[in-house]
């Protein structure tokens, strides 16, 4: 099981000592419970929102083949009927290039073909704007957000900017020349409620 971590450039937490440890352990537990079932398609789980954000800055050209192969295989493993899917092309501007419900194999192929058609742009990627838009999507149940990052500069701008907190609960998988983040955009309130259930020491 791969490591889950909080993004590195974040304001310090106000909770300290033992309560802070409990809070952190609770957060990790909830992230595992929310994310882990989604790594294999489970027809018994309820439909969710699936957000896919692809950093299409100039560096994308050199790793596009690897990314599209990995991400299409990955989506095959998690999609179930009824999932609502939104795909963002995050270049110098951010565009929604696909939005729809998975009702069968033709819809899965449409999502994958849309991803294959994304090409590198000349500018830098605005990952912050893409994550902010994904966080604003209102839909059904949990959100599963997959962010593919190829630009160190774009990632640094995200982590050092005002929207760094959107990566607070994330799981990272590193590849040669790119990273895949699974981001919990809608679990902050759940983490706080779970932490509040523990009695004070």
PDB file of N, CA, C and O in Angstrom, residues 56-124:
ATOM      1  N   UNK A  56      -0.919  20.047 -19.180  1.00  0.00           N
ATOM      2  CA  UNK A  56      -0.524  19.948 -20.590  1.00  0.00           C
ATOM      3  C   UNK A  56       0.502  21.003 -20.972  1.00  0.00           C
ATOM      4  O   UNK A  56       0.536  21.468 -22.111  1.00  0.00           O
ATOM      5  N   UNK A  57       1.331  21.400 -20.015  1.00  0.00           N
ATOM      6  CA  UNK A  57       2.398  22.349 -20.323  1.00  0.00           C
ATOM      7  C   UNK A  57       3.418  21.697 -21.252  1.00  0.00           C
ATOM      8  O   UNK A  57       3.309  20.524 -21.606  1.00  0.00           O
ATOM      9  N   UNK A  58       4.434  22.440 -21.657  1.00  0.00           N
ATOM     10  CA  UNK A  58       5.356  21.986 -22.702  1.00  0.00           C
ATOM     11  C   UNK A  58       5.980  20.627 -22.397  1.00  0.00           C
ATOM     12  O   UNK A  58       6.191  19.808 -23.299  1.00  0.00           O
ATOM     13  N   UNK A  59       6.263  20.353 -21.116  1.00  0.00           N
ATOM     14  CA  UNK A  59       6.913  19.092 -20.746  1.00  0.00           C
ATOM     15  C   UNK A  59       6.032  17.877 -21.019  1.00  0.00           C
ATOM     16  O   UNK A  59       6.526  16.750 -21.056  1.00  0.00           O
ATOM     17  N   UNK A  60       4.742  18.091 -21.219  1.00  0.00           N
ATOM     18  CA  UNK A  60       3.820  16.982 -21.453  1.00  0.00           C
ATOM     19  C   UNK A  60       4.165  16.213 -22.725  1.00  0.00           C
ATOM     20  O   UNK A  60       3.948  14.996 -22.806  1.00  0.00           O
ATOM     21  N   UNK A  61       4.722  16.903 -23.708  1.00  0.00           N
ATOM     22  CA  UNK A  61       5.028  16.263 -24.991  1.00  0.00           C
ATOM     23  C   UNK A  61       5.950  15.064 -24.822  1.00  0.00           C
ATOM     24  O   UNK A  61       5.777  14.038 -25.498  1.00  0.00           O
ATOM     25  N   UNK A  62       6.915  15.151 -23.913  1.00  0.00           N
ATOM     26  CA  UNK A  62       7.891  14.080 -23.750  1.00  0.00           C
ATOM     27  C   UNK A  62       7.395  12.875 -22.981  1.00  0.00           C
ATOM     28  O   UNK A  62       8.022  11.816 -23.026  1.00  0.00           O
ATOM     29  N   UNK A  63       6.279  13.019 -22.261  1.00  0.00           N
ATOM     30  CA  UNK A  63       5.781  11.911 -21.431  1.00  0.00           C
ATOM     31  C   UNK A  63       4.332  11.546 -21.752  1.00  0.00           C
ATOM     32  O   UNK A  63       3.730  10.716 -21.069  1.00  0.00           O
ATOM     33  N   UNK A  64       3.786  12.144 -22.809  1.00  0.00           N
ATOM     34  CA  UNK A  64       2.367  11.940 -23.130  1.00  0.00           C
ATOM     35  C   UNK A  64       2.027  10.463 -23.298  1.00  0.00           C
ATOM     36  O   UNK A  64       1.012   9.988 -22.761  1.00  0.00           O
ATOM     37  N   UNK A  65       2.833   9.732 -24.029  1.00  0.00           N
ATOM     38  CA  UNK A  65       2.520   8.333 -24.295  1.00  0.00           C
ATOM     39  C   UNK A  65       2.429   7.526 -23.007  1.00  0.00           C
ATOM     40  O   UNK A  65       1.496   6.723 -22.817  1.00  0.00           O
ATOM     41  N   UNK A  66       3.395   7.725 -22.113  1.00  0.00           N
ATOM     42  CA  UNK A  66       3.375   7.004 -20.832  1.00  0.00           C
ATOM     43  C   UNK A  66       2.164   7.388 -19.992  1.00  0.00           C
ATOM     44  O   UNK A  66       1.528   6.529 -19.369  1.00  0.00           O
ATOM     45  N   UNK A  67       1.854   8.689 -19.968  1.00  0.00           N
ATOM     46  CA  UNK A  67       0.734   9.157 -19.159  1.00  0.00           C
ATOM     47  C   UNK A  67      -0.586   8.612 -19.681  1.00  0.00           C
ATOM     48  O   UNK A  67      -1.405   8.093 -18.918  1.00  0.00           O
ATOM     49  N   UNK A  68      -0.808   8.730 -20.988  1.00  0.00           N
ATOM     50  CA  UNK A  68      -2.100   8.287 -21.527  1.00  0.00           C
ATOM     51  C   UNK A  68      -2.285   6.784 -21.345  1.00  0.00           C
ATOM     52  O   UNK A  68      -3.391   6.319 -21.047  1.00  0.00           O
ATOM     53  N   UNK A  69      -1.203   6.008 -21.495  1.00  0.00           N
ATOM     54  CA  UNK A  69      -1.295   4.564 -21.293  1.00  0.00           C
ATOM     55  C   UNK A  69      -1.652   4.245 -19.843  1.00  0.00           C
ATOM     56  O   UNK A  69      -2.557   3.449 -19.562  1.00  0.00           O
ATOM     57  N   UNK A  70      -0.952   4.900 -18.900  1.00  0.00           N
ATOM     58  CA  UNK A  70      -1.202   4.633 -17.487  1.00  0.00           C
ATOM     59  C   UNK A  70      -2.592   5.091 -17.061  1.00  0.00           C
ATOM     60  O   UNK A  70      -3.323   4.353 -16.392  1.00  0.00           O
ATOM     61  N   UNK A  71      -2.960   6.293 -17.461  1.00  0.00           N
ATOM     62  CA  UNK A  71      -4.202   6.854 -16.958  1.00  0.00           C
ATOM     63  C   UNK A  71      -5.424   6.141 -17.527  1.00  0.00           C
ATOM     64  O   UNK A  71      -6.417   5.934 -16.826  1.00  0.00           O
ATOM     65  N   UNK A  72      -5.364   5.709 -18.784  1.00  0.00           N
ATOM     66  CA  UNK A  72      -6.512   4.991 -19.345  1.00  0.00           C
ATOM     67  C   UNK A  72      -6.662   3.620 -18.688  1.00  0.00           C
ATOM     68  O   UNK A  72      -7.779   3.178 -18.419  1.00  0.00           O
ATOM     69  N   UNK A  73      -5.551   2.953 -18.413  1.00  0.00           N
ATOM     70  CA  UNK A  73      -5.622   1.681 -17.673  1.00  0.00           C
ATOM     71  C   UNK A  73      -6.177   1.906 -16.268  1.00  0.00           C
ATOM     72  O   UNK A  73      -6.992   1.126 -15.767  1.00  0.00           O
ATOM     73  N   UNK A  74      -5.737   2.976 -15.628  1.00  0.00           N
ATOM     74  CA  UNK A  74      -6.158   3.286 -14.265  1.00  0.00           C
ATOM     75  C   UNK A  74      -7.659   3.571 -14.215  1.00  0.00           C
ATOM     76  O   UNK A  74      -8.362   3.082 -13.323  1.00  0.00           O
ATOM     77  N   UNK A  75      -8.155   4.343 -15.164  1.00  0.00           N
ATOM     78  CA  UNK A  75      -9.580   4.666 -15.172  1.00  0.00           C
ATOM     79  C   UNK A  75     -10.427   3.426 -15.415  1.00  0.00           C
ATOM     80  O   UNK A  75     -11.530   3.296 -14.859  1.00  0.00           O
ATOM     81  N   UNK A  76      -9.925   2.513 -16.232  1.00  0.00           N
ATOM     82  CA  UNK A  76     -10.637   1.243 -16.437  1.00  0.00           C
ATOM     83  C   UNK A  76     -10.835   0.500 -15.122  1.00  0.00           C
ATOM     84  O   UNK A  76     -11.822  -0.201 -14.929  1.00  0.00           O
ATOM     85  N   UNK A  77      -9.883   0.659 -14.214  1.00  0.00           N
ATOM     86  CA  UNK A  77      -9.938  -0.057 -12.941  1.00  0.00           C
ATOM     87  C   UNK A  77     -10.906   0.571 -11.943  1.00  0.00           C
ATOM     88  O   UNK A  77     -11.351  -0.101 -11.008  1.00  0.00           O
ATOM     89  N   UNK A  78     -11.228   1.852 -12.109  1.00  0.00           N
ATOM     90  CA  UNK A  78     -12.049   2.507 -11.086  1.00  0.00           C
ATOM     91  C   UNK A  78     -13.464   2.837 -11.531  1.00  0.00           C
ATOM     92  O   UNK A  78     -14.355   2.958 -10.691  1.00  0.00           O
ATOM     93  N   UNK A  79     -13.697   3.000 -12.827  1.00  0.00           N
ATOM     94  CA  UNK A  79     -15.024   3.405 -13.277  1.00  0.00           C
ATOM     95  C   UNK A  79     -16.095   2.373 -12.953  1.00  0.00           C
ATOM     96  O   UNK A  79     -15.883   1.166 -13.142  1.00  0.00           O
ATOM     97  N   UNK A  80     -17.243   2.843 -12.494  1.00  0.00           N
ATOM     98  CA  UNK A  80     -18.442   2.012 -12.425  1.00  0.00           C
ATOM     99  C   UNK A  80     -19.576   2.813 -13.050  1.00  0.00           C
ATOM    100  O   UNK A  80     -19.501   4.039 -13.197  1.00  0.00           O
ATOM    101  N   UNK A  81     -20.631   2.120 -13.412  1.00  0.00           N
ATOM    102  CA  UNK A  81     -21.756   2.772 -14.052  1.00  0.00           C
ATOM    103  C   UNK A  81     -22.359   3.827 -13.126  1.00  0.00           C
ATOM    104  O   UNK A  81     -22.579   3.592 -11.947  1.00  0.00           O
ATOM    105  N   UNK A  82     -22.613   4.991 -13.699  1.00  0.00           N
ATOM    106  CA  UNK A  82     -23.195   6.091 -12.938  1.00  0.00           C
ATOM    107  C   UNK A  82     -22.206   7.139 -12.492  1.00  0.00           C
ATOM    108  O   UNK A  82     -22.613   8.233 -12.062  1.00  0.00           O
ATOM    109  N   UNK A  83     -20.892   6.852 -12.562  1.00  0.00           N
ATOM    110  CA  UNK A  83     -19.894   7.860 -12.198  1.00  0.00           C
ATOM    111  C   UNK A  83     -20.043   9.092 -13.096  1.00  0.00           C
ATOM    112  O   UNK A  83     -20.255   8.966 -14.300  1.00  0.00           O
ATOM    113  N   UNK A  84     -19.904  10.268 -12.503  1.00  0.00           N
ATOM    114  CA  UNK A  84     -19.878  11.518 -13.258  1.00  0.00           C
ATOM    115  C   UNK A  84     -18.423  11.930 -13.453  1.00  0.00           C
ATOM    116  O   UNK A  84     -17.678  12.044 -12.480  1.00  0.00           O
ATOM    117  N   UNK A  85     -18.016  12.125 -14.698  1.00  0.00           N
ATOM    118  CA  UNK A  85     -16.603  12.359 -15.019  1.00  0.00           C
ATOM    119  C   UNK A  85     -16.415  13.741 -15.644  1.00  0.00           C
ATOM    120  O   UNK A  85     -17.169  14.130 -16.538  1.00  0.00           O
ATOM    121  N   UNK A  86     -15.411  14.453 -15.149  1.00  0.00           N
ATOM    122  CA  UNK A  86     -15.013  15.729 -15.743  1.00  0.00           C
ATOM    123  C   UNK A  86     -13.512  15.683 -15.978  1.00  0.00           C
ATOM    124  O   UNK A  86     -12.749  15.313 -15.082  1.00  0.00           O
ATOM    125  N   UNK A  87     -13.096  16.040 -17.196  1.00  0.00           N
ATOM    126  CA  UNK A  87     -11.674  16.058 -17.553  1.00  0.00           C
ATOM    127  C   UNK A  87     -11.278  17.492 -17.877  1.00  0.00           C
ATOM    128  O   UNK A  87     -11.932  18.153 -18.689  1.00  0.00           O
ATOM    129  N   UNK A  88     -10.199  17.960 -17.222  1.00  0.00           N
ATOM    130  CA  UNK A  88      -9.660  19.294 -17.475  1.00  0.00           C
ATOM    131  C   UNK A  88      -8.341  19.199 -18.225  1.00  0.00           C
ATOM    132  O   UNK A  88      -7.469  18.393 -17.872  1.00  0.00           O
ATOM    133  N   UNK A  89      -8.192  20.038 -19.239  1.00  0.00           N
ATOM    134  CA  UNK A  89      -6.910  20.250 -19.902  1.00  0.00           C
ATOM    135  C   UNK A  89      -6.319  21.507 -19.272  1.00  0.00           C
ATOM    136  O   UNK A  89      -6.804  22.618 -19.490  1.00  0.00           O
ATOM    137  N   UNK A  90      -5.278  21.323 -18.446  1.00  0.00           N
ATOM    138  CA  UNK A  90      -4.690  22.438 -17.709  1.00  0.00           C
ATOM    139  C   UNK A  90      -3.417  22.903 -18.386  1.00  0.00           C
ATOM    140  O   UNK A  90      -2.323  22.401 -18.118  1.00  0.00           O
ATOM    141  N   UNK A  91      -3.562  23.846 -19.308  1.00  0.00           N
ATOM    142  CA  UNK A  91      -2.416  24.496 -19.923  1.00  0.00           C
ATOM    143  C   UNK A  91      -2.330  25.911 -19.378  1.00  0.00           C
ATOM    144  O   UNK A  91      -2.627  26.165 -18.214  1.00  0.00           O
ATOM    145  N   UNK A  92      -1.950  26.866 -20.225  1.00  0.00           N
ATOM    146  CA  UNK A  92      -1.904  28.256 -19.784  1.00  0.00           C
ATOM    147  C   UNK A  92      -3.300  28.751 -19.437  1.00  0.00           C
ATOM    148  O   UNK A  92      -3.476  29.653 -18.629  1.00  0.00           O
ATOM    149  N   UNK A  93      -4.317  28.152 -20.065  1.00  0.00           N
ATOM    150  CA  UNK A  93      -5.697  28.349 -19.646  1.00  0.00           C
ATOM    151  C   UNK A  93      -6.262  26.977 -19.295  1.00  0.00           C
ATOM    152  O   UNK A  93      -5.737  25.949 -19.719  1.00  0.00           O
ATOM    153  N   UNK A  94      -7.321  26.963 -18.525  1.00  0.00           N
ATOM    154  CA  UNK A  94      -7.905  25.712 -18.056  1.00  0.00           C
ATOM    155  C   UNK A  94      -9.228  25.476 -18.777  1.00  0.00           C
ATOM    156  O   UNK A  94     -10.100  26.352 -18.789  1.00  0.00           O
ATOM    157  N   UNK A  95      -9.375  24.306 -19.404  1.00  0.00           N
ATOM    158  CA  UNK A  95     -10.587  24.006 -20.158  1.00  0.00           C
ATOM    159  C   UNK A  95     -11.145  22.652 -19.742  1.00  0.00           C
ATOM    160  O   UNK A  95     -10.383  21.694 -19.570  1.00  0.00           O
ATOM    161  N   UNK A  96     -12.457  22.593 -19.596  1.00  0.00           N
ATOM    162  CA  UNK A  96     -13.123  21.303 -19.439  1.00  0.00           C
ATOM    163  C   UNK A  96     -13.257  20.707 -20.835  1.00  0.00           C
ATOM    164  O   UNK A  96     -13.861  21.301 -21.721  1.00  0.00           O
ATOM    165  N   UNK A  97     -12.653  19.526 -21.043  1.00  0.00           N
ATOM    166  CA  UNK A  97     -12.695  18.899 -22.371  1.00  0.00           C
ATOM    167  C   UNK A  97     -13.623  17.695 -22.413  1.00  0.00           C
ATOM    168  O   UNK A  97     -13.889  17.146 -23.487  1.00  0.00           O
ATOM    169  N   UNK A  98     -14.098  17.282 -21.248  1.00  0.00           N
ATOM    170  CA  UNK A  98     -15.095  16.205 -21.205  1.00  0.00           C
ATOM    171  C   UNK A  98     -15.905  16.349 -19.933  1.00  0.00           C
ATOM    172  O   UNK A  98     -15.373  16.642 -18.864  1.00  0.00           O
ATOM    173  N   UNK A  99     -17.210  16.120 -20.045  1.00  0.00           N
ATOM    174  CA  UNK A  99     -18.076  16.090 -18.878  1.00  0.00           C
ATOM    175  C   UNK A  99     -19.257  15.193 -19.205  1.00  0.00           C
ATOM    176  O   UNK A  99     -19.951  15.416 -20.200  1.00  0.00           O
ATOM    177  N   UNK A 100     -19.473  14.170 -18.407  1.00  0.00           N
ATOM    178  CA  UNK A 100     -20.583  13.268 -18.672  1.00  0.00           C
ATOM    179  C   UNK A 100     -20.636  12.117 -17.701  1.00  0.00           C
ATOM    180  O   UNK A 100     -19.766  11.942 -16.846  1.00  0.00           O
ATOM    181  N   UNK A 101     -21.678  11.309 -17.838  1.00  0.00           N
ATOM    182  CA  UNK A 101     -21.908  10.162 -16.969  1.00  0.00           C
ATOM    183  C   UNK A 101     -21.453   8.882 -17.653  1.00  0.00           C
ATOM    184  O   UNK A 101     -21.614   8.720 -18.869  1.00  0.00           O
ATOM    185  N   UNK A 102     -20.885   7.975 -16.865  1.00  0.00           N
ATOM    186  CA  UNK A 102     -20.503   6.661 -17.370  1.00  0.00           C
ATOM    187  C   UNK A 102     -21.721   5.748 -17.333  1.00  0.00           C
ATOM    188  O   UNK A 102     -22.186   5.361 -16.258  1.00  0.00           O
ATOM    189  N   UNK A 103     -22.252   5.447 -18.508  1.00  0.00           N
ATOM    190  CA  UNK A 103     -23.408   4.559 -18.603  1.00  0.00           C
ATOM    191  C   UNK A 103     -23.067   3.229 -19.265  1.00  0.00           C
ATOM    192  O   UNK A 103     -23.925   2.357 -19.369  1.00  0.00           O
ATOM    193  N   UNK A 104     -21.823   3.096 -19.725  1.00  0.00           N
ATOM    194  CA  UNK A 104     -21.409   1.863 -20.369  1.00  0.00           C
ATOM    195  C   UNK A 104     -20.048   2.022 -21.005  1.00  0.00           C
ATOM    196  O   UNK A 104     -19.394   3.069 -20.880  1.00  0.00           O
ATOM    197  N   UNK A 105     -19.594   0.993 -21.721  1.00  0.00           N
ATOM    198  CA  UNK A 105     -18.262   1.013 -22.327  1.00  0.00           C
ATOM    199  C   UNK A 105     -18.058   2.148 -23.321  1.00  0.00           C
ATOM    200  O   UNK A 105     -16.956   2.718 -23.390  1.00  0.00           O
ATOM    201  N   UNK A 106     -19.069   2.527 -24.132  1.00  0.00           N
ATOM    202  CA  UNK A 106     -18.843   3.653 -25.057  1.00  0.00           C
ATOM    203  C   UNK A 106     -18.470   4.949 -24.340  1.00  0.00           C
ATOM    204  O   UNK A 106     -17.637   5.721 -24.842  1.00  0.00           O
ATOM    205  N   UNK A 107     -19.056   5.178 -23.157  1.00  0.00           N
ATOM    206  CA  UNK A 107     -18.705   6.382 -22.401  1.00  0.00           C
ATOM    207  C   UNK A 107     -17.277   6.305 -21.871  1.00  0.00           C
ATOM    208  O   UNK A 107     -16.544   7.303 -21.866  1.00  0.00           O
ATOM    209  N   UNK A 108     -16.867   5.126 -21.419  1.00  0.00           N
ATOM    210  CA  UNK A 108     -15.484   4.956 -20.968  1.00  0.00           C
ATOM    211  C   UNK A 108     -14.510   5.252 -22.108  1.00  0.00           C
ATOM    212  O   UNK A 108     -13.487   5.906 -21.918  1.00  0.00           O
ATOM    213  N   UNK A 109     -14.829   4.763 -23.308  1.00  0.00           N
ATOM    214  CA  UNK A 109     -13.954   5.002 -24.455  1.00  0.00           C
ATOM    215  C   UNK A 109     -13.916   6.478 -24.822  1.00  0.00           C
ATOM    216  O   UNK A 109     -12.871   6.994 -25.227  1.00  0.00           O
ATOM    217  N   UNK A 110     -15.051   7.174 -24.674  1.00  0.00           N
ATOM    218  CA  UNK A 110     -15.072   8.609 -24.965  1.00  0.00           C
ATOM    219  C   UNK A 110     -14.145   9.375 -24.031  1.00  0.00           C
ATOM    220  O   UNK A 110     -13.421  10.285 -24.460  1.00  0.00           O
ATOM    221  N   UNK A 111     -14.166   9.005 -22.744  1.00  0.00           N
ATOM    222  CA  UNK A 111     -13.266   9.652 -21.785  1.00  0.00           C
ATOM    223  C   UNK A 111     -11.812   9.398 -22.183  1.00  0.00           C
ATOM    224  O   UNK A 111     -10.990  10.322 -22.241  1.00  0.00           O
ATOM    225  N   UNK A 112     -11.490   8.152 -22.469  1.00  0.00           N
ATOM    226  CA  UNK A 112     -10.109   7.798 -22.793  1.00  0.00           C
ATOM    227  C   UNK A 112      -9.658   8.457 -24.098  1.00  0.00           C
ATOM    228  O   UNK A 112      -8.512   8.930 -24.193  1.00  0.00           O
ATOM    229  N   UNK A 113     -10.527   8.527 -25.083  1.00  0.00           N
ATOM    230  CA  UNK A 113     -10.164   9.186 -26.342  1.00  0.00           C
ATOM    231  C   UNK A 113      -9.943  10.678 -26.146  1.00  0.00           C
ATOM    232  O   UNK A 113      -9.042  11.271 -26.759  1.00  0.00           O
ATOM    233  N   UNK A 114     -10.749  11.287 -25.269  1.00  0.00           N
ATOM    234  CA  UNK A 114     -10.552  12.710 -24.963  1.00  0.00           C
ATOM    235  C   UNK A 114      -9.178  12.939 -24.354  1.00  0.00           C
ATOM    236  O   UNK A 114      -8.470  13.893 -24.711  1.00  0.00           O
ATOM    237  N   UNK A 115      -8.775  12.069 -23.443  1.00  0.00           N
ATOM    238  CA  UNK A 115      -7.466  12.195 -22.804  1.00  0.00           C
ATOM    239  C   UNK A 115      -6.351  12.004 -23.825  1.00  0.00           C
ATOM    240  O   UNK A 115      -5.352  12.728 -23.820  1.00  0.00           O
ATOM    241  N   UNK A 116      -6.514  11.046 -24.726  1.00  0.00           N
ATOM    242  CA  UNK A 116      -5.490  10.810 -25.753  1.00  0.00           C
ATOM    243  C   UNK A 116      -5.316  12.021 -26.675  1.00  0.00           C
ATOM    244  O   UNK A 116      -4.242  12.241 -27.231  1.00  0.00           O
ATOM    245  N   UNK A 117      -6.376  12.796 -26.858  1.00  0.00           N
ATOM    246  CA  UNK A 117      -6.321  13.940 -27.770  1.00  0.00           C
ATOM    247  C   UNK A 117      -5.684  15.178 -27.151  1.00  0.00           C
ATOM    248  O   UNK A 117      -5.380  16.138 -27.862  1.00  0.00           O
ATOM    249  N   UNK A 118      -5.470  15.173 -25.838  1.00  0.00           N
ATOM    250  CA  UNK A 118      -4.831  16.323 -25.195  1.00  0.00           C
ATOM    251  C   UNK A 118      -3.373  16.400 -25.647  1.00  0.00           C
ATOM    252  O   UNK A 118      -2.653  15.399 -25.640  1.00  0.00           O
ATOM    253  N   UNK A 119      -2.944  17.584 -26.036  1.00  0.00           N
ATOM    254  CA  UNK A 119      -1.559  17.763 -26.496  1.00  0.00           C
ATOM    255  C   UNK A 119      -0.889  18.865 -25.687  1.00  0.00           C
ATOM    256  O   UNK A 119      -1.551  19.659 -25.008  1.00  0.00           O
ATOM    257  N   UNK A 120       0.439  18.900 -25.763  1.00  0.00           N
ATOM    258  CA  UNK A 120       1.211  19.882 -25.006  1.00  0.00           C
ATOM    259  C   UNK A 120       0.966  21.287 -25.551  1.00  0.00           C
ATOM    260  O   UNK A 120       0.759  21.492 -26.742  1.00  0.00           O
ATOM    261  N   UNK A 121       0.980  22.253 -24.637  1.00  0.00           N
ATOM    262  CA  UNK A 121       0.848  23.653 -25.020  1.00  0.00           C
ATOM    263  C   UNK A 121       2.184  24.359 -24.811  1.00  0.00           C
ATOM    264  O   UNK A 121       3.110  23.797 -24.232  1.00  0.00           O
ATOM    265  N   UNK A 122       2.256  25.580 -25.262  1.00  0.00           N
ATOM    266  CA  UNK A 122       3.523  26.309 -25.146  1.00  0.00           C
ATOM    267  C   UNK A 122       3.686  26.988 -23.792  1.00  0.00           C
ATOM    268  O   UNK A 122       4.795  27.278 -23.368  1.00  0.00           O
ATOM    269  N   UNK A 123       2.594  27.242 -23.099  1.00  0.00           N
ATOM    270  CA  UNK A 123       2.670  27.951 -21.833  1.00  0.00           C
ATOM    271  C   UNK A 123       2.787  27.026 -20.642  1.00  0.00           C
ATOM    272  O   UNK A 123       2.877  25.796 -20.770  1.00  0.00           O
ATOM    273  N   UNK A 124       2.785  27.626 -19.450  1.00  0.00           N
ATOM    274  CA  UNK A 124       2.839  26.858 -18.216  1.00  0.00           C
ATOM    275  C   UNK A 124       1.423  26.459 -17.808  1.00  0.00           C
ATOM    276  O   UNK A 124       0.441  27.059 -18.245  1.00  0.00           O
TER     277      UNK A 124
END
